[in-house]
Short mmCIF file of C-alpha atoms and ligand atoms in Angstrom, two decimals:
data_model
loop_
_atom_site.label_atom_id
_atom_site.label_comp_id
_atom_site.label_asym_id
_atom_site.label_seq_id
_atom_site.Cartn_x
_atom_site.Cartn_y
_atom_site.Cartn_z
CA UNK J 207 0.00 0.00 0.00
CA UNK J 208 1.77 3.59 -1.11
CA UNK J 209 2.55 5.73 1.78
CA UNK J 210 0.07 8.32 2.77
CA UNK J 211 1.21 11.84 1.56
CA UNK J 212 1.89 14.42 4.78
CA UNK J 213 0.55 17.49 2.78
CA UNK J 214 2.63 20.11 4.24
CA UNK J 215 1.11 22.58 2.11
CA UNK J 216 -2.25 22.00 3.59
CA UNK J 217 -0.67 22.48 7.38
CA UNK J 218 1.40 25.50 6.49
CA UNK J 219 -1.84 26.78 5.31
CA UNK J 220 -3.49 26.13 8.18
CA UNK J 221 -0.95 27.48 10.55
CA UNK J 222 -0.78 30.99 8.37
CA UNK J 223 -4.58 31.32 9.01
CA UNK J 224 -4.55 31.13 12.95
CA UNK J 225 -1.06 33.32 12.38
CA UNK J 226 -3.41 35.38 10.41
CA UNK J 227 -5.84 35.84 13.62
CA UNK J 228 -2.73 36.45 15.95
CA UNK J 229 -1.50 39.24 13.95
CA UNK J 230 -4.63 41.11 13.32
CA UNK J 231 -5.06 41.02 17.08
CA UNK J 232 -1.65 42.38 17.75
CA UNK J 233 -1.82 45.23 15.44
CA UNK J 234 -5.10 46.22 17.27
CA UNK J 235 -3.20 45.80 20.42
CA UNK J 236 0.28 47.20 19.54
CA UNK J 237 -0.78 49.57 17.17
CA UNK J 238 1.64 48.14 14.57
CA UNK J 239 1.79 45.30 12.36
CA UNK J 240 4.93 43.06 13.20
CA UNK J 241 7.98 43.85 10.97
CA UNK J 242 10.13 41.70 9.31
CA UNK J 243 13.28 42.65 7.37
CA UNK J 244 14.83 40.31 4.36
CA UNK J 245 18.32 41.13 3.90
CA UNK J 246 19.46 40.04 0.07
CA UNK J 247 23.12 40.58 -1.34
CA UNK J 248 23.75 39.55 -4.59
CA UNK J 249 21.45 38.27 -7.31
CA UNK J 250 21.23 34.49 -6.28
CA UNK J 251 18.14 33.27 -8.17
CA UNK J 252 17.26 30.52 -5.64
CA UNK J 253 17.35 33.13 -3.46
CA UNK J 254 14.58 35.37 -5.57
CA UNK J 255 12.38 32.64 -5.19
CA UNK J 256 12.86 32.11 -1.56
CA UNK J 257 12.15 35.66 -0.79
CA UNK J 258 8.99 35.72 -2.94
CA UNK J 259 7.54 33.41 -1.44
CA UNK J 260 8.74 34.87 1.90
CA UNK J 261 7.11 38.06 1.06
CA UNK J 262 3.67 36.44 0.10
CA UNK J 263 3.60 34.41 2.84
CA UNK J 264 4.06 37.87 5.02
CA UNK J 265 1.29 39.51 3.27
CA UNK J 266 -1.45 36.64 3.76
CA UNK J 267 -0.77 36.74 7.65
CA UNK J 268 -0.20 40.89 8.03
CA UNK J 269 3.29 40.83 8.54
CA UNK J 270 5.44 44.21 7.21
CA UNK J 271 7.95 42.57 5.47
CA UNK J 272 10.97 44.82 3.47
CA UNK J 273 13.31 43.16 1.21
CA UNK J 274 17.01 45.10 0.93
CA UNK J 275 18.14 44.01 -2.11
CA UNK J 276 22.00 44.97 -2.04
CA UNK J 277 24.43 44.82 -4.81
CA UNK J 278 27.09 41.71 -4.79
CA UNK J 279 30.02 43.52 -4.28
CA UNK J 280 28.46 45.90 -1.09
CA UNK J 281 31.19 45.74 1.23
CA UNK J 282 31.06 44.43 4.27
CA UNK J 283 31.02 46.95 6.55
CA UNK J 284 27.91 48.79 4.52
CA UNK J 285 26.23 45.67 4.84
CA UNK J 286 26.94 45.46 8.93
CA UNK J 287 25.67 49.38 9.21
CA UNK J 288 22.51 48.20 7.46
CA UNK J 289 21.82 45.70 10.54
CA UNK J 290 22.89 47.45 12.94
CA UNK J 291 19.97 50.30 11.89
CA UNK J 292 17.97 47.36 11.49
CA UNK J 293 18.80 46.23 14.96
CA UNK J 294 18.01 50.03 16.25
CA UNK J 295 14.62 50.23 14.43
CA UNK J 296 11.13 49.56 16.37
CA UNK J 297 9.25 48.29 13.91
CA UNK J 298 11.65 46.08 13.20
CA UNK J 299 10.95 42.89 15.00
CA UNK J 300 12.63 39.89 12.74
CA UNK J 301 15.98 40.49 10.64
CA UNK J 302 16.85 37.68 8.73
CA UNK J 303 20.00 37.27 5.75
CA UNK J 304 19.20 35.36 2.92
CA UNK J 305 22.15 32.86 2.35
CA UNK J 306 23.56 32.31 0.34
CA UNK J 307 25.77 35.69 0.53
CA UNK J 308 28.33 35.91 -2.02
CA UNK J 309 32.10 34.25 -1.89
CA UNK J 310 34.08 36.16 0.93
CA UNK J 311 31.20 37.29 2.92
CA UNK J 312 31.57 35.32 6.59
CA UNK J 313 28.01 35.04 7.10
CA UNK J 314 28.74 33.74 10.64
CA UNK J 315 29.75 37.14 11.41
CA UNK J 316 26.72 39.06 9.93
CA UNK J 317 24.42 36.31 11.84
CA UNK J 318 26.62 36.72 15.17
CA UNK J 319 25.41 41.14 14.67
CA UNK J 320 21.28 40.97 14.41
CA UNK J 321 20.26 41.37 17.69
CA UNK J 322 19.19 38.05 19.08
CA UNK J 323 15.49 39.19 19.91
CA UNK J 324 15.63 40.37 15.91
CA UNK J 325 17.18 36.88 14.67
CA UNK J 326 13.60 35.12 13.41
CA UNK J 327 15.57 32.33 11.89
CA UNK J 328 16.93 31.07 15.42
CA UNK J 329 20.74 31.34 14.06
CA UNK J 330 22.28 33.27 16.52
CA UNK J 331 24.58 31.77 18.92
CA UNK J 332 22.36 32.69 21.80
CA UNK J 333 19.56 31.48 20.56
CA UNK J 334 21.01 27.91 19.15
CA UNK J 335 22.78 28.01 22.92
CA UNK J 336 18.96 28.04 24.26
CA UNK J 337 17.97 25.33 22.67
CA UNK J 338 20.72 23.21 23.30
CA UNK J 339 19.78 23.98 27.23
CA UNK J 340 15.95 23.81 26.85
CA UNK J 341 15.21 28.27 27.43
CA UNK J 342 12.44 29.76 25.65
CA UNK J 343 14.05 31.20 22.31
CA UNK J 344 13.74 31.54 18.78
CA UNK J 345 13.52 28.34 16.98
CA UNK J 346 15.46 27.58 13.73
CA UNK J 347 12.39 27.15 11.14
CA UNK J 348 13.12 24.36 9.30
CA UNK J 349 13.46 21.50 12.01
CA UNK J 350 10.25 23.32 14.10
CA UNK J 351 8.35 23.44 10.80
CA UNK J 352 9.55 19.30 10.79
CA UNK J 353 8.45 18.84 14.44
CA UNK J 354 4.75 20.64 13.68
CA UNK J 355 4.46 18.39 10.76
CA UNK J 356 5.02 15.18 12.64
CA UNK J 357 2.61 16.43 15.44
CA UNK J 358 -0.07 17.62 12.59
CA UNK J 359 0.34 14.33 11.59
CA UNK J 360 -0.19 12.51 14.58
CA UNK J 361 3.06 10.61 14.08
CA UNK J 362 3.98 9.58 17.75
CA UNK J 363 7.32 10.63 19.00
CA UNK J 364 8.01 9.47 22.17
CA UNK J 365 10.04 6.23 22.56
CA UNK J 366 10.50 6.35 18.74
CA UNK J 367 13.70 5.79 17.68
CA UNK J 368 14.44 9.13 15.25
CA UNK J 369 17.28 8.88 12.61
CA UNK J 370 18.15 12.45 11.23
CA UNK J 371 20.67 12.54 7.98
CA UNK J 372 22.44 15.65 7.84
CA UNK J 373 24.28 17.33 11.25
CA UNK J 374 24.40 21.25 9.55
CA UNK J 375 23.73 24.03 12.00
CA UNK J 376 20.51 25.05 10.29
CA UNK J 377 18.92 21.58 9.95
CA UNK J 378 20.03 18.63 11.36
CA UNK J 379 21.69 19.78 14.89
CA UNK J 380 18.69 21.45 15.98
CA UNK J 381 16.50 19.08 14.64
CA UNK J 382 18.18 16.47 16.95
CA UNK J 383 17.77 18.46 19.97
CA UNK J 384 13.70 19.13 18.77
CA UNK J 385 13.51 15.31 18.39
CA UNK J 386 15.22 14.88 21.83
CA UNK J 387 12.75 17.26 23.24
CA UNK J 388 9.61 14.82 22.45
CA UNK J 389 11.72 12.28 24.35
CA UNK J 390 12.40 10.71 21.10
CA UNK J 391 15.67 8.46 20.95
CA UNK J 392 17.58 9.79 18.29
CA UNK J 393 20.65 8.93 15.95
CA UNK J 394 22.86 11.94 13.52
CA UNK J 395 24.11 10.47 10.76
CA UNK J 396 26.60 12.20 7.97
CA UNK J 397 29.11 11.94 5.65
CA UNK J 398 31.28 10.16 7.52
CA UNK J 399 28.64 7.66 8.51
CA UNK J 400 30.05 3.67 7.15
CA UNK J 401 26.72 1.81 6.17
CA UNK J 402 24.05 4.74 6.00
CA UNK J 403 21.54 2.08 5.33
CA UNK J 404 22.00 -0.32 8.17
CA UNK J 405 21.21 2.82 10.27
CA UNK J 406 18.51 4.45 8.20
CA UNK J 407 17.04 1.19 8.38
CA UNK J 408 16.18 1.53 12.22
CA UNK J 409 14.57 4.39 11.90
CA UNK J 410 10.80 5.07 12.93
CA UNK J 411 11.15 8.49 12.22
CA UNK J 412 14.10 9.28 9.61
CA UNK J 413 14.50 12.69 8.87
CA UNK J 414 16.84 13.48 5.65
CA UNK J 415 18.48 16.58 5.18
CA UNK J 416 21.13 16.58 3.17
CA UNK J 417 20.97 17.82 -0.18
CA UNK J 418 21.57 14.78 -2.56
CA UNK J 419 18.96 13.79 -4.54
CA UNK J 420 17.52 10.05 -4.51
CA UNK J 421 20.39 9.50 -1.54
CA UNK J 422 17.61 7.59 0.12
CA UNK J 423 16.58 4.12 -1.55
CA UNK J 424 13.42 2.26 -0.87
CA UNK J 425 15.61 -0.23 0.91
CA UNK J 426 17.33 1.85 3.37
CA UNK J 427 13.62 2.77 4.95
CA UNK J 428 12.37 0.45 7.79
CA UNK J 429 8.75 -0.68 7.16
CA UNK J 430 6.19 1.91 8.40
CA UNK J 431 8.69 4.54 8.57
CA UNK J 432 7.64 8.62 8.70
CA UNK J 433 10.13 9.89 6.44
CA UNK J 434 10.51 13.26 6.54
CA UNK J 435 12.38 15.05 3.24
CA UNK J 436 13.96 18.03 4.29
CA UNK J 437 16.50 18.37 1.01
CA UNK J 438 15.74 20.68 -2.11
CA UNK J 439 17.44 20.34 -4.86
CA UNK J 440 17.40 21.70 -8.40
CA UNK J 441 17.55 19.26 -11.05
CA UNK J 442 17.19 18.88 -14.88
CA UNK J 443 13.86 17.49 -14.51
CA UNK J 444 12.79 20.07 -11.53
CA UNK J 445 13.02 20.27 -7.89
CA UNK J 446 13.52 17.18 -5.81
CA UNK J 447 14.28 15.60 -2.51
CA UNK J 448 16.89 13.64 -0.84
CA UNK J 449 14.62 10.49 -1.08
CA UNK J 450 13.43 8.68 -3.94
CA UNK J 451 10.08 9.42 -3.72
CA UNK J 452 8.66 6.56 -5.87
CA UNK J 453 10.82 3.67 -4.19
CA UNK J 454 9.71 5.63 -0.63
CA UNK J 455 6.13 5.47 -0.86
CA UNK J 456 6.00 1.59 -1.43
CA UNK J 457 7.88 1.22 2.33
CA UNK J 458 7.00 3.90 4.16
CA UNK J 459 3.59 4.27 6.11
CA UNK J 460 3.97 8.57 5.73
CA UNK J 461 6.13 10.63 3.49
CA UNK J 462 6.79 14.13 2.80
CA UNK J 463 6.42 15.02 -1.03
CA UNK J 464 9.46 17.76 -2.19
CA UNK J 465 7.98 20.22 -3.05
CA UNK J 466 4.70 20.69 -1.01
CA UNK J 467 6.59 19.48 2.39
CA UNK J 468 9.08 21.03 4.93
CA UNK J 469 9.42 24.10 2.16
CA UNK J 470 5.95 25.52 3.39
CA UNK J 471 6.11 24.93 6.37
CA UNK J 472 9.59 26.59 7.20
CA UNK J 473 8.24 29.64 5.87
CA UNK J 474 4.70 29.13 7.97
CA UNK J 475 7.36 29.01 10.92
CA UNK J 476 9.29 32.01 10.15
CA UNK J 477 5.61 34.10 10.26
CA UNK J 478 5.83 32.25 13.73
CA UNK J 479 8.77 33.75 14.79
CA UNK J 480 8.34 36.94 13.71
CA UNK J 481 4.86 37.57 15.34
CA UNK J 482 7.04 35.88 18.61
CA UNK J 483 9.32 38.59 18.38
CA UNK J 484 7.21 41.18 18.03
CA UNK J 485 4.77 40.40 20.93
CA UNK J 486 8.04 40.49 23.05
CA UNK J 487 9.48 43.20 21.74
CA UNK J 488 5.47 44.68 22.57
P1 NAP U 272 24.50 21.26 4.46
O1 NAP U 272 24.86 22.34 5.37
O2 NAP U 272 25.22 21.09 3.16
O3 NAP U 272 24.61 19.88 5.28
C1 NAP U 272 24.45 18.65 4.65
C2 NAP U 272 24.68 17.55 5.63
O4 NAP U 272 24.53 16.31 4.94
C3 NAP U 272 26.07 17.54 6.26
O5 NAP U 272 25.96 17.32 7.64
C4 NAP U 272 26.77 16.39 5.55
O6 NAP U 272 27.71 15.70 6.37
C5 NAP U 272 25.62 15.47 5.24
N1 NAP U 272 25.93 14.60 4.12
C6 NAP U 272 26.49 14.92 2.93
N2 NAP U 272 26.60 13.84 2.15
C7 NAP U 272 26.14 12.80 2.86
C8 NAP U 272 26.02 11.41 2.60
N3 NAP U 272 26.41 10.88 1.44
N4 NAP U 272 25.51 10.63 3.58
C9 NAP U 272 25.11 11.15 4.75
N5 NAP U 272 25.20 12.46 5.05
C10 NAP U 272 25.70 13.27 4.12
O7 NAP U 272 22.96 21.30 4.05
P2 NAP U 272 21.67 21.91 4.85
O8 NAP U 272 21.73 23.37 4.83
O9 NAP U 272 21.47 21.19 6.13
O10 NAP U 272 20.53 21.47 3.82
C11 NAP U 272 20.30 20.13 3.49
C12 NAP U 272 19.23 20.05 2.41
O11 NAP U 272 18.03 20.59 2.93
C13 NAP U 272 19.53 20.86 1.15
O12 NAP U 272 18.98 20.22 0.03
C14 NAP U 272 18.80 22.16 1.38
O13 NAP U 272 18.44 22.82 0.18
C15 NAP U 272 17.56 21.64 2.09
N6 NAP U 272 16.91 22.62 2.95
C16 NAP U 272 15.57 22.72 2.82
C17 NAP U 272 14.87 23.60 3.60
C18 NAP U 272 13.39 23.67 3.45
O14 NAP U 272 12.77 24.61 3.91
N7 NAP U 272 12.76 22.65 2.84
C19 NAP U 272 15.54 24.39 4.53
C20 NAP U 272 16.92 24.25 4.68
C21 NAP U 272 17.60 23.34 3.88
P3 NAP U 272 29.07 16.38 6.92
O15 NAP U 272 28.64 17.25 8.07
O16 NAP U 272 29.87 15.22 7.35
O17 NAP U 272 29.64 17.15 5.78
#
């Protein structure tokens, strides 16, 4: 029997609406609409698309959100006075940098200057540093868009033994610790991992993010597996995941389609954060 399709599309959707709600109500409140700031360098078109869709999402919850489009070779220092004023400005509640900035940018640093109560994507140090000790903080968006999905889809997580492929600082490291936090028991693998399969293979929960397409084989998926396909990747024949989809569906019991999966609902979770900020930031 194929795998029944989690339709993060559908979720995201329904997450923007209550977000919807929860904004209107603020601005009534505050007197201001929650303000988001999309910091672009360069002409990236993966990047375009990203921040389109960024910007739509923004304006179907109520969000203010400004895109500063900034030419490739801005140096760096006009780039760091442009969040530092960012940092300084009230209705300014989430900064975020679309990556990737071009070669010889160290994006660490730019990350390490929004002001942590600003940084909506939940890169800062301080705010990675909270999770990692269980504080209330901002979230990266990705792995709590994966943890929403999994709860939206009633897929228990307790007790479950939860493989995540893929250990970078925006996916798979946080998404550990998430998984942890539902008292799953979880495995990392990487690159460096002998016999991906044999561990894949254990997984009731396997969560790929990694950004090789068809990495994942049918046979590498234990029987009634949630698999959860984080990767996007631009191919000849369009976008696609880290898992074969078609192989997948015939050995999992639920299965994120790329796209229409964790893409939606990262974006439904950076509206999240940004209406988080700004009810702290009042
Ligand atoms: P990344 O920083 O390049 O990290 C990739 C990870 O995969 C690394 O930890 C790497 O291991 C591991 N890896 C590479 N080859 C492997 C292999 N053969 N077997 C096992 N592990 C392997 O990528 P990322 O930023 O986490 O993104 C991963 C994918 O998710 C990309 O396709 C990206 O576009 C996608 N993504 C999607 C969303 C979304 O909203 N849907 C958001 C973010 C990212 P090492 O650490 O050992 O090098």
């Amino acid at each position: 029997m194929a795998a029944e399709r989690i339709d993060g599309k559908a979720i995201a959707r329904m997450i923007e609406s209550e977000l919807k709600t929860q904004v209107a109500r603020f601005r009534a409140e505050a007197g201001r609409a929650p303000g988001l700031a999309v910091i672009w360098v360069g002409d990236n078109p993966a990047s375009a698309v990203y921040i389109r869709n960024k910007e739509r999402a923004a304006k179907r919850v109520g969000i203010e959100s400004v895109t500063y489009h900034m030419p490739s070779d801005t140096a760096p220092q006009v780039l760091m006075q442009r969040i530092e004023q960012l940092n300084q400005d009230a209705r300014v509640d989430g900064i975020l940098i679309q990556s990737p900035l071009p070669a010889g940018f160290d994006e660490r640093a730019f990350v390490e200057a929004i002001e942590p109560s600003k940084d909506v994507d939940g890169f800062h140090a301080v705010n990675a540093g909270n999770l990692m000790i269980g504080r209330p903080c901002l979230r990266a968006c990705t792995p709590k868009g994966v943890i929403r999905l999994l709860q939206a889809a009633d897929v228990k997580m307790e007790g479950r033994h939860a493989v995540v492929v893929g250990r970078s600082t925006i996916v798979g490291k946080p998404q550990a610790l998430m998984l942890l936090e539902q008292n799953a028991t979880v495995t990392v693998c990487h690159s460096r991992t002998p016999d991906l399969g044999a561990i894949t293979r254990q997984g009731d929960i396997l969560v790929v993010a990694v950004g090789r397409p068809n990495l994942i084989r049918g046979d590498m998926i234990k029987p009634g597996a949630t698999v959860i396909d984080v990767g996007m990747n631009r191919t000849e024949a369009g976008l696609c995941g880290d898992v074969c989809f078609e192989e997948a569906e015939q050995v999992a019991a639920k299965l994120t389609p790329v796209p229409g999966g964790v893409g939606p609902m990262t974006i439904a979770m950076l509206m999240e954060n940004t209406l988080e900020a700004a009810q702290r930031h009042g």
